[in-house]
Tab-separated table of C-alpha atoms and ligand atoms in Angstrom:
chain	number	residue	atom	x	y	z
S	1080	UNK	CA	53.317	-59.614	-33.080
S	1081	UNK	CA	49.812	-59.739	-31.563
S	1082	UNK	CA	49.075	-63.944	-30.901
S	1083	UNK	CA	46.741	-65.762	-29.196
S	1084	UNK	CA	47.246	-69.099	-26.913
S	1085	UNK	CA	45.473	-71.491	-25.273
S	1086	UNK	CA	44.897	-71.250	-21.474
S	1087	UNK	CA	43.643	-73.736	-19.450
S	1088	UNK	CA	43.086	-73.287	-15.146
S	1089	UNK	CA	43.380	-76.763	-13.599
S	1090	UNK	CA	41.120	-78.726	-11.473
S	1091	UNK	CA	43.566	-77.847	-8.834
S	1092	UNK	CA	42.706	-74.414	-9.276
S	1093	UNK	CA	39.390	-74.375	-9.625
S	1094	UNK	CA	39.093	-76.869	-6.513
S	1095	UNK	CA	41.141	-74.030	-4.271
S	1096	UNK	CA	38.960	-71.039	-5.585
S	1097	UNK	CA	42.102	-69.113	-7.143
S	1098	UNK	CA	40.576	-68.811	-10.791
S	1099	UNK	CA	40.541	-64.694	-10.668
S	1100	UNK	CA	44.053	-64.776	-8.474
S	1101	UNK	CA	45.168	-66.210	-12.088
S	1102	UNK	CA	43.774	-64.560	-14.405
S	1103	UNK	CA	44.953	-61.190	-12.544
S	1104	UNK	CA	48.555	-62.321	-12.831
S	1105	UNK	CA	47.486	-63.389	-16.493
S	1106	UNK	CA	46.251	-59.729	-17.243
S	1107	UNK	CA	48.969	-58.623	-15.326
S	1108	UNK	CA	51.233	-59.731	-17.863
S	1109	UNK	CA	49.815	-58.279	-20.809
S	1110	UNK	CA	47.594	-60.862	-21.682
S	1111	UNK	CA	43.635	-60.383	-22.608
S	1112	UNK	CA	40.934	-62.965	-21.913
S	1113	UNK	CA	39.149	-63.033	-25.267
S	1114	UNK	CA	36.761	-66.195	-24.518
S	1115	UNK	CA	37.060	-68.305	-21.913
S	1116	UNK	CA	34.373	-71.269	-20.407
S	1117	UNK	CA	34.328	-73.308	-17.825
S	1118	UNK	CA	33.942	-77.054	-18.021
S	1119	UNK	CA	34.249	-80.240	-16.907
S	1120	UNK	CA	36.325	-82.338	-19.615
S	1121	UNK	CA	35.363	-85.910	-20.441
S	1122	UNK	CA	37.896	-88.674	-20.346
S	1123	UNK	CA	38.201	-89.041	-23.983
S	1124	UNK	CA	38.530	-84.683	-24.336
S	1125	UNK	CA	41.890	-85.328	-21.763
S	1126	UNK	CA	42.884	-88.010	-23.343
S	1127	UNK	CA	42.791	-86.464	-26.552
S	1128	UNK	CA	43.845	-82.970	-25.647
S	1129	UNK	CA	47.134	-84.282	-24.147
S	1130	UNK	CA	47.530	-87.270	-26.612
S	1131	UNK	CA	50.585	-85.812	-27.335
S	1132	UNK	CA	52.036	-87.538	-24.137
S	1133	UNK	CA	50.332	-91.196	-24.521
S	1134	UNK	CA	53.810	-92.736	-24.712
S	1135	UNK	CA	54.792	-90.996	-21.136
S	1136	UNK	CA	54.504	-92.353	-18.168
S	1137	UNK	CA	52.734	-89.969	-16.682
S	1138	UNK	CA	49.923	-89.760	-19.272
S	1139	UNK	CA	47.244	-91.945	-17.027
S	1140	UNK	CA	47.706	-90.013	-13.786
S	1141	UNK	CA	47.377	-86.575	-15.809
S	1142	UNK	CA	44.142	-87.336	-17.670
S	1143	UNK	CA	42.584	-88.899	-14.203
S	1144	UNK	CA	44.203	-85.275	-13.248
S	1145	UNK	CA	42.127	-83.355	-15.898
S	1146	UNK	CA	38.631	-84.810	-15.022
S	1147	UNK	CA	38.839	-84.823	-11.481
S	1148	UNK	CA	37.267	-81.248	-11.377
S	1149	UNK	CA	36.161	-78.606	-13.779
S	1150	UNK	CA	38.879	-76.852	-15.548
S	1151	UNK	CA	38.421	-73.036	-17.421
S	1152	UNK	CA	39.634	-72.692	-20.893
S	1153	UNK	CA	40.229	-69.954	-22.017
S	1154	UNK	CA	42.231	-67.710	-25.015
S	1155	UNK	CA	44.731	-65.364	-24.702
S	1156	UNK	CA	45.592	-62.791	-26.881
S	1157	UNK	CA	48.564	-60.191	-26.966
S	1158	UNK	CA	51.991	-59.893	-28.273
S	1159	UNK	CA	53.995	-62.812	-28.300
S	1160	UNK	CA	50.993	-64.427	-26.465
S	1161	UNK	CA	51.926	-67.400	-26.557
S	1162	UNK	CA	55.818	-66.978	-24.667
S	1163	UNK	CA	54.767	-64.401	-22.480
S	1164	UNK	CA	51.995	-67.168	-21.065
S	1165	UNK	CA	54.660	-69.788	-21.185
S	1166	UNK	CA	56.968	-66.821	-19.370
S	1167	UNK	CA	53.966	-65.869	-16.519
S	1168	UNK	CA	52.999	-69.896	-15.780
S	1169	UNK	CA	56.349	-70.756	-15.070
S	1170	UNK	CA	58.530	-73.885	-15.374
S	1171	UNK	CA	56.483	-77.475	-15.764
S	1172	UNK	CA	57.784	-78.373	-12.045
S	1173	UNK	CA	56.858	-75.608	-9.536
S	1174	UNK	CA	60.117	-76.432	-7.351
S	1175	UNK	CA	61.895	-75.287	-10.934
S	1176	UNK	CA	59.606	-72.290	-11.381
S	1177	UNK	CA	61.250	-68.709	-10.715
S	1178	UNK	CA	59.432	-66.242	-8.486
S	1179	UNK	CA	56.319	-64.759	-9.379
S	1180	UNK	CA	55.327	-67.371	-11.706
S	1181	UNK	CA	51.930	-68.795	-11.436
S	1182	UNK	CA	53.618	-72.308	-10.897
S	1183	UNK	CA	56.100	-70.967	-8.388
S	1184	UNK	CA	53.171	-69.106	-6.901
S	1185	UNK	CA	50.293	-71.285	-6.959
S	1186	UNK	CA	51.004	-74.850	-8.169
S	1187	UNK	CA	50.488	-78.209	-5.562
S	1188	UNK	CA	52.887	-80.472	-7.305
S	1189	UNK	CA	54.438	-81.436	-10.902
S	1190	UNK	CA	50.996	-82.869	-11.756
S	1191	UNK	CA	48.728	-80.671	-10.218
S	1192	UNK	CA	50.528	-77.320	-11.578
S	1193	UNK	CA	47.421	-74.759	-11.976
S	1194	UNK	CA	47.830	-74.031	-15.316
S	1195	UNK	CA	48.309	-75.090	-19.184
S	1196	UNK	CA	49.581	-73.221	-22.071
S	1197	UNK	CA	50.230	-73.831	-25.713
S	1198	UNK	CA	54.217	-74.150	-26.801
S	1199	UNK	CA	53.891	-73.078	-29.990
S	1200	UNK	CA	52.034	-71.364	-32.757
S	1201	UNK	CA	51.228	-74.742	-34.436
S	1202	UNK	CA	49.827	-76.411	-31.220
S	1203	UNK	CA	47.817	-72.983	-30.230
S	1204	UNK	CA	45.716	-73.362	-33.738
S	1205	UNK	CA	44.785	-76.273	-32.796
S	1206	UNK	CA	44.212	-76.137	-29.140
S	1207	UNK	CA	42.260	-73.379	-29.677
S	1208	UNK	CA	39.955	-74.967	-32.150
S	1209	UNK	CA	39.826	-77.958	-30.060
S	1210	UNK	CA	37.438	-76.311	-27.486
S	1211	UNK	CA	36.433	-73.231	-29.473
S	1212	UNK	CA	34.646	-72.054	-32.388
S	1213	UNK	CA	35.528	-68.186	-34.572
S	1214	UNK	CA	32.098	-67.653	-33.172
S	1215	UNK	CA	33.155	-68.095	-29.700
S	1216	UNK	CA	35.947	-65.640	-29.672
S	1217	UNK	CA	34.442	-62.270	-29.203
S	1218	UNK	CA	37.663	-59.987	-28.969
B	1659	ADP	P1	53.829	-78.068	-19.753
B	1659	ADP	O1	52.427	-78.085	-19.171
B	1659	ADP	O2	54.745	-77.174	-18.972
B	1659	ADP	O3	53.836	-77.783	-21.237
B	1659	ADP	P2	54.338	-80.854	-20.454
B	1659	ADP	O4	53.683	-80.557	-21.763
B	1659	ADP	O5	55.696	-81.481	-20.481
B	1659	ADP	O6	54.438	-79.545	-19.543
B	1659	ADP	O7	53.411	-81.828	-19.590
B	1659	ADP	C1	52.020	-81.647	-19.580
B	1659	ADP	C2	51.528	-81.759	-18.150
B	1659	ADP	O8	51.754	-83.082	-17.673
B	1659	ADP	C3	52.280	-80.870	-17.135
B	1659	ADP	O9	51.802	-79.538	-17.102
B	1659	ADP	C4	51.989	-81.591	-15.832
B	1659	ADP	O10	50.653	-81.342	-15.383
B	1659	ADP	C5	52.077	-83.043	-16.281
B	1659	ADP	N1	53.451	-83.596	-16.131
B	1659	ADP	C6	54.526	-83.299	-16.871
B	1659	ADP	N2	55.604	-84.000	-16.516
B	1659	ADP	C7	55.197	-84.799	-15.521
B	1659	ADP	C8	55.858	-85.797	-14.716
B	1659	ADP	N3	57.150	-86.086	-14.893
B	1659	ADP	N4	55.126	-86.420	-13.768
B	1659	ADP	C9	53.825	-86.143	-13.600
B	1659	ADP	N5	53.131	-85.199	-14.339
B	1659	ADP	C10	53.806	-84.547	-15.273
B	1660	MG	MG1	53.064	-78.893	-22.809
């Protein structure tokens, strides 16, 4: 089933110039950039994007995480989109991550892990409409 997913490349990523090493492994998988943007998310966008984890102790340190740089979101489409990105980023922790995954690959730390990805068709609709409109998505 064709699917699209939300992508974002982390500040760690875009600090360390790797953006197109990503998206390569990205495309690589079978996965198609169908809009994408970069920007430099406000405190309340983090906090909001990822208010999912306000009870978790780590919430502060990854929204200080977020904004430290500019990030590129971006959607994916293909089939199964949205496992086959969760498959290709790799496990949360890059120590965890098997080979070849962009975490295993690429990540600095459990923080600072290059990449996000929507977990399921639920949270993609809305990631997706959190940072773009139908307008936006040009195929
Ligand atoms: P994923 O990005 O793999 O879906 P989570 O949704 O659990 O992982 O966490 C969101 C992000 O929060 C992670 O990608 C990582 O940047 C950060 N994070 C997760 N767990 C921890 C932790 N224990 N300590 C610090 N940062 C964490
Ligand atoms: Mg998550």
């Amino acid at each position: 089933m064709t699917e699209r997913t939300l992508s974002i490349i982390k500040p760690d990523a875009t600090r360390r110039n790797i953006c197109g090493k990503i998206i390569s492994m990205l495309e690589d998988a079978g996965l198609r950039v169908i809009a994408q943007k970069r920007i430099h998310l406000t405190e309340n966008q983090a906090k909001n994007f990822y208010s999912v984890h306000s009870e978790s102790p780590f919430y502060q340190e990854l929204c200080e995480f977020m904004i430290s740089g500019p990030v590129v979101v971006q959607v994916l489409e293909g089939e199964n989109a949205i496992n086959r990105n969760r498959d290709v980023m790799g496990a949360t922790n890059p120590e965890q991550a098997a080979p070849g995954t962009i975490r295993k690959e690429l990540a600095v730390s459990l923080t600072e892990n290059s990449v996000h990805g929507s977990d399921s068709p639920e949270n993609a609709a809305v990631e997706i409409a959190f940072f773009f409109s139908d307008t936006d998505i040009v195929g």
